[in-house]
GROMACS .gro file of C-alpha atoms in nm:
model
  241
    1MET     CA    1  10.370  21.127   6.075
    2HIS     CA    2   9.998  21.153   6.116
    3ARG     CA    3   9.765  20.844   6.077
    4SER     CA    4   9.454  20.880   5.896
    5ALA     CA    5   9.120  20.916   6.112
    6PRO     CA    6   8.983  20.585   6.014
    7ARG     CA    7   9.289  20.371   6.091
    8LEU     CA    8   9.333  20.568   6.420
    9THR     CA    9   8.974  20.499   6.517
   10ARG     CA   10   9.031  20.138   6.449
   11ILE     CA   11   9.336  20.120   6.667
   12LEU     CA   12   9.171  20.279   6.965
   13ALA     CA   13   8.862  20.047   6.941
   14CYS     CA   14   9.098  19.733   6.947
   15ALA     CA   15   9.287  19.866   7.247
   16ALA     CA   16   8.946  19.882   7.433
   17VAL     CA   17   8.866  19.516   7.406
   18PRO     CA   18   9.027  19.201   7.570
   19VAL     CA   19   9.357  19.076   7.436
   20MET     CA   20   9.192  18.741   7.292
   21LEU     CA   21   8.947  18.940   7.089
   22VAL     CA   22   9.232  19.161   6.960
   23VAL     CA   23   9.411  18.856   6.830
   24ALA     CA   24   9.100  18.712   6.678
   25GLY     CA   25   8.941  19.018   6.513
   26CYS     CA   26   9.179  19.292   6.517
   27SER     CA   27   9.477  19.161   6.283
   28SER     CA   28   9.611  19.408   6.020
   29ASP     CA   29   9.463  19.426   5.673
   30SER     CA   30   9.754  19.263   5.518
   31ASP     CA   31   9.737  18.957   5.771
   32SER     CA   32   9.361  18.907   5.691
   33LYS     CA   33   9.443  18.887   5.318
   34GLY     CA   34   9.729  18.650   5.371
   35SER     CA   35   9.514  18.424   5.586
   36GLY     CA   36   9.245  18.413   5.334
   37SER     CA   37   9.485  18.333   5.051
   38ASP     CA   38   9.629  18.050   5.239
   39THR     CA   39   9.293  17.891   5.339
   40GLY     CA   40   9.186  17.908   4.992
   41SER     CA   41   9.494  17.732   4.864
   42SER     CA   42   9.474  17.458   5.113
   43SER     CA   43   9.102  17.391   5.041
   44SER     CA   44   9.171  17.370   4.674
   45GLU     CA   45   9.445  17.110   4.718
   46GLY     CA   46   9.248  16.894   4.979
   47SER     CA   47   8.936  16.869   4.738
   48SER     CA   48   9.109  16.810   4.405
   49PRO     CA   49   8.854  16.595   4.182
   50ASP     CA   50   9.147  16.435   4.001
   51THR     CA   51   9.302  16.303   4.349
   52LYS     CA   52   8.962  16.157   4.444
   53GLN     CA   53   8.893  16.000   4.100
   54SER     CA   54   9.250  15.832   4.103
   55ALA     CA   55   9.209  15.677   4.456
   56ALA     CA   56   8.863  15.521   4.357
   57THR     CA   57   8.973  15.391   4.021
   58VAL     CA   58   9.053  15.021   4.006
   59GLU     CA   59   9.127  14.798   3.692
   60PRO     CA   60   8.791  14.626   3.561
   61ALA     CA   61   8.777  14.245   3.642
   62LYS     CA   62   8.876  14.031   3.341
   63PHE     CA   63   8.594  13.756   3.385
   64ALA     CA   64   8.237  13.840   3.447
   65LYS     CA   65   8.102  13.497   3.512
   66LEU     CA   66   8.205  13.129   3.591
   67PRO     CA   67   8.148  12.819   3.384
   68GLN     CA   68   7.913  12.558   3.521
   69PRO     CA   69   8.148  12.347   3.735
   70CYS     CA   70   7.986  12.015   3.656
   71LYS     CA   71   8.043  12.098   3.290
   72ALA     CA   72   8.405  12.226   3.313
   73LEU     CA   73   8.541  11.893   3.241
   74ALA     CA   74   8.477  11.669   2.942
   75SER     CA   75   8.287  11.326   2.985
   76LYS     CA   76   8.581  11.157   2.851
   77THR     CA   77   8.823  11.312   3.102
   78ILE     CA   78   8.593  11.208   3.378
   79GLU     CA   79   8.569  10.853   3.249
   80GLU     CA   80   8.944  10.830   3.224
   81LEU     CA   81   9.020  10.969   3.568
   82VAL     CA   82   8.737  10.810   3.756
   83PRO     CA   83   8.659  10.453   3.623
   84LYS     CA   84   8.320  10.326   3.717
   85VAL     CA   85   8.218  10.667   3.820
   86LYS     CA   86   7.890  10.662   4.016
   87ASN     CA   87   7.739  10.995   3.848
   88LYS     CA   88   7.912  11.100   3.533
   89ALA     CA   89   7.701  11.443   3.550
   90GLY     CA   90   7.880  11.523   3.887
   91THR     CA   91   7.756  11.638   4.229
   92ALA     CA   92   7.739  12.000   4.241
   93GLY     CA   93   7.860  12.172   4.571
   94THR     CA   94   7.610  12.420   4.741
   95SER     CA   95   7.678  12.786   4.685
   96SER     CA   96   7.480  13.104   4.783
   97ASP     CA   97   7.621  13.281   4.464
   98THR     CA   98   7.701  13.059   4.170
   99GLY     CA   99   7.834  13.364   3.984
  100VAL     CA  100   8.110  13.393   4.245
  101ARG     CA  101   8.170  13.044   4.367
  102GLY     CA  102   8.094  12.701   4.238
  103SER     CA  103   8.225  12.341   4.265
  104CYS     CA  104   8.152  11.972   4.146
  105SER     CA  105   8.279  11.626   4.240
  106TRP     CA  106   8.297  11.277   4.091
  107ASN     CA  107   8.380  10.946   4.254
  108GLY     CA  108   8.407  10.595   4.166
  109LEU     CA  109   8.508  10.242   4.286
  110GLU     CA  110   8.641  10.007   4.021
  111ASP     CA  111   8.610   9.637   4.132
  112LYS     CA  112   8.885   9.401   3.997
  113GLY     CA  113   8.761   9.100   4.189
  114VAL     CA  114   9.057   8.915   4.354
  115LYS     CA  115   9.292   9.192   4.259
  116GLY     CA  116   9.097   9.432   4.487
  117SER     CA  117   8.937   9.766   4.413
  118ASN     CA  118   9.050  10.115   4.277
  119TYR     CA  119   8.904  10.404   4.438
  120ARG     CA  120   8.916  10.759   4.269
  121TRP     CA  121   8.777  11.105   4.377
  122LEU     CA  122   8.800  11.407   4.150
  123ASP     CA  123   8.672  11.751   4.235
  124VAL     CA  124   8.699  12.106   4.085
  125SER     CA  125   8.628  12.441   4.227
  126PHE     CA  126   8.605  12.802   4.094
  127GLN     CA  127   8.615  13.128   4.280
  128ARG     CA  128   8.569  13.467   4.107
  129PHE     CA  129   8.656  13.819   4.239
  130GLU     CA  130   8.513  14.152   4.143
  131SER     CA  131   8.712  14.482   4.139
  132GLU     CA  132   8.629  14.702   4.416
  133ALA     CA  133   8.753  15.040   4.507
  134GLY     CA  134   8.815  14.963   4.861
  135LEU     CA  135   8.960  14.603   4.825
  136GLY     CA  136   9.147  14.634   4.479
  137SER     CA  137   9.124  14.490   4.144
  138GLY     CA  138   8.969  14.147   4.085
  139GLU     CA  139   9.303  14.023   3.964
  140GLU     CA  140   9.483  14.145   4.284
  141ARG     CA  141   9.214  13.982   4.509
  142ALA     CA  142   9.256  13.661   4.317
  143LYS     CA  143   9.625  13.665   4.352
  144ASP     CA  144   9.591  13.687   4.725
  145ALA     CA  145   9.332  13.413   4.737
  146TYR     CA  146   9.547  13.195   4.510
  147GLU     CA  147   9.832  13.222   4.757
  148LYS     CA  148   9.629  13.145   5.053
  149GLU     CA  149   9.482  12.833   4.898
  150VAL     CA  150   9.830  12.697   4.796
  151ALA     CA  151   9.934  12.747   5.179
  152LYS     CA  152   9.614  12.583   5.289
  153THR     CA  153   9.659  12.270   5.094
  154ARG     CA  154  10.016  12.249   5.177
  155ALA     CA  155   9.907  12.245   5.543
  156THR     CA  156   9.645  11.969   5.503
  157ASP     CA  157   9.607  11.799   5.839
  158GLY     CA  158   9.770  11.456   5.846
  159ALA     CA  159   9.951  11.516   5.504
  160LYS     CA  160  10.297  11.324   5.469
  161GLY     CA  161  10.571  11.389   5.210
  162VAL     CA  162  10.429  11.706   5.087
  163LYS     CA  163  10.578  11.804   4.758
  164THR     CA  164  10.515  12.135   4.568
  165SER     CA  165  10.610  12.255   4.235
  166PRO     CA  166  10.485  12.481   3.943
  167ALA     CA  167  10.222  12.354   3.727
  168ALA     CA  168  10.338  12.461   3.384
  169GLY     CA  169  10.075  12.555   3.128
  170VAL     CA  170   9.796  12.584   3.372
  171GLY     CA  171   9.638  12.937   3.379
  172GLU     CA  172   9.849  13.247   3.443
  173GLU     CA  173  10.007  13.069   3.732
  174ALA     CA  174   9.955  12.749   3.897
  175THR     CA  175  10.106  12.518   4.182
  176ALA     CA  176  10.094  12.141   4.202
  177ILE     CA  177  10.086  11.993   4.553
  178GLY     CA  178  10.117  11.632   4.604
  179PHE     CA  179  10.107  11.427   4.930
  180GLY     CA  180   9.997  11.118   5.104
  181LEU     CA  181   9.732  11.061   5.359
  182LYS     CA  182   9.614  10.770   5.565
  183LYS     CA  183   9.237  10.728   5.612
  184THR     CA  184   8.979  10.460   5.622
  185GLY     CA  185   9.271  10.233   5.704
  186GLU     CA  186   9.423  10.295   5.350
  187ASP     CA  187   9.704  10.488   5.195
  188PHE     CA  188   9.569  10.764   4.982
  189LYS     CA  189   9.768  10.980   4.731
  190TYR     CA  190   9.655  11.324   4.667
  191ALA     CA  191   9.728  11.568   4.373
  192THR     CA  192   9.605  11.913   4.392
  193ILE     CA  193   9.643  12.182   4.149
  194VAL     CA  194   9.567  12.543   4.237
  195ALA     CA  195   9.574  12.786   3.944
  196ARG     CA  196   9.469  13.145   3.877
  197THR     CA  197   9.331  13.279   3.544
  198GLY     CA  198   9.270  13.661   3.560
  199ASN     CA  199   9.039  13.733   3.849
  200VAL     CA  200   8.939  13.348   3.899
  201VAL     CA  201   9.098  13.086   4.117
  202VAL     CA  202   9.068  12.716   4.003
  203THR     CA  203   9.140  12.430   4.235
  204LEU     CA  204   9.138  12.077   4.124
  205GLY     CA  205   9.182  11.780   4.350
  206TYR     CA  206   9.244  11.415   4.256
  207ASN     CA  207   9.294  11.140   4.482
  208GLY     CA  208   9.270  10.769   4.517
  209ALA     CA  209   9.363  10.447   4.695
  210GLY     CA  210   9.375  10.075   4.642
  211TYR     CA  211   9.143   9.854   4.852
  212ALA     CA  212   9.140   9.484   4.936
  213GLY     CA  213   9.491   9.432   4.799
  214ALA     CA  214   9.480   9.661   4.496
  215LYS     CA  215   9.789   9.876   4.453
  216THR     CA  216   9.823  10.243   4.603
  217PRO     CA  217   9.801  10.481   4.288
  218ASP     CA  218  10.142  10.600   4.167
  219ALA     CA  219  10.191  10.952   4.277
  220SER     CA  220  10.357  11.076   3.976
  221ALA     CA  221  10.080  10.942   3.750
  222LEU     CA  222   9.812  11.083   3.962
  223MET     CA  223   9.978  11.430   3.936
  224LYS     CA  224  10.011  11.409   3.567
  225ASP     CA  225   9.645  11.338   3.520
  226ALA     CA  226   9.565  11.615   3.762
  227VAL     CA  227   9.757  11.872   3.567
  228THR     CA  228   9.588  11.764   3.236
  229ALA     CA  229   9.231  11.812   3.412
  230ALA     CA  230   9.334  12.146   3.550
  231LYS     CA  231   9.433  12.281   3.224
  232GLU     CA  232   9.088  12.187   3.096
  233ALA     CA  233   8.915  12.332   3.389
  234THR     CA  234   9.106  12.663   3.369
  235THR     CA  235   9.039  12.690   3.001
  236SER     CA  236   8.663  12.665   3.063
  237VAL     CA  237   8.673  12.992   3.243
  238ALA     CA  238   8.763  13.180   2.917
  239LYS     CA  239   8.509  12.991   2.725
  240ALA     CA  240   8.244  13.065   2.960
  241ASN     CA  241   8.311  13.438   2.911
   0.00000   0.00000   0.00000
């Protein structure tokens, strides 16, 4: 069987060069076409616009801003929980970005003469999370922060008799943490509510002690008041948006 002149010329030319070059440049016509076809298929799959877009898409954050922390609780609530409050307007915490994080606190000492004095402290803080392609949706990030805050509160240094339970009716999920703590020579009772609503985590702390013979606050009563205040604080997020 006779080979065509062009094909014979090509075979002879390939035979005259080193083996490495023959492998690289002198493959058959059918091999070249197959290789080109495979390369095109692989490139197409790797650069699929739909795949890239899907990986970069995250659910938009539910809430775009936070309420003013010192206005998140009504004046009536503050007066009831903190008798003889020093500053009804509250003391705002420092924040480099009030659109992402903010807090406020109130405290007061009710002097009952020979019956001693009742001290109360109330604080509330807010933390908002944006949706980011590399980190996840705002809600997912808030869920993670919520769980970490609960764990952090439970591990408060010196806390005794820590009790944890769900806080019903507060945001989308909430945990109530109660414990006792000895400081300034007195027995303090603490009630903390950590809640999440959408992409925002709300933490409300309420504690108190009895001085000069006054009774230590009842833990269950303290927690009940904290839950009521936490509901109000969490609701303020939706109102702000």
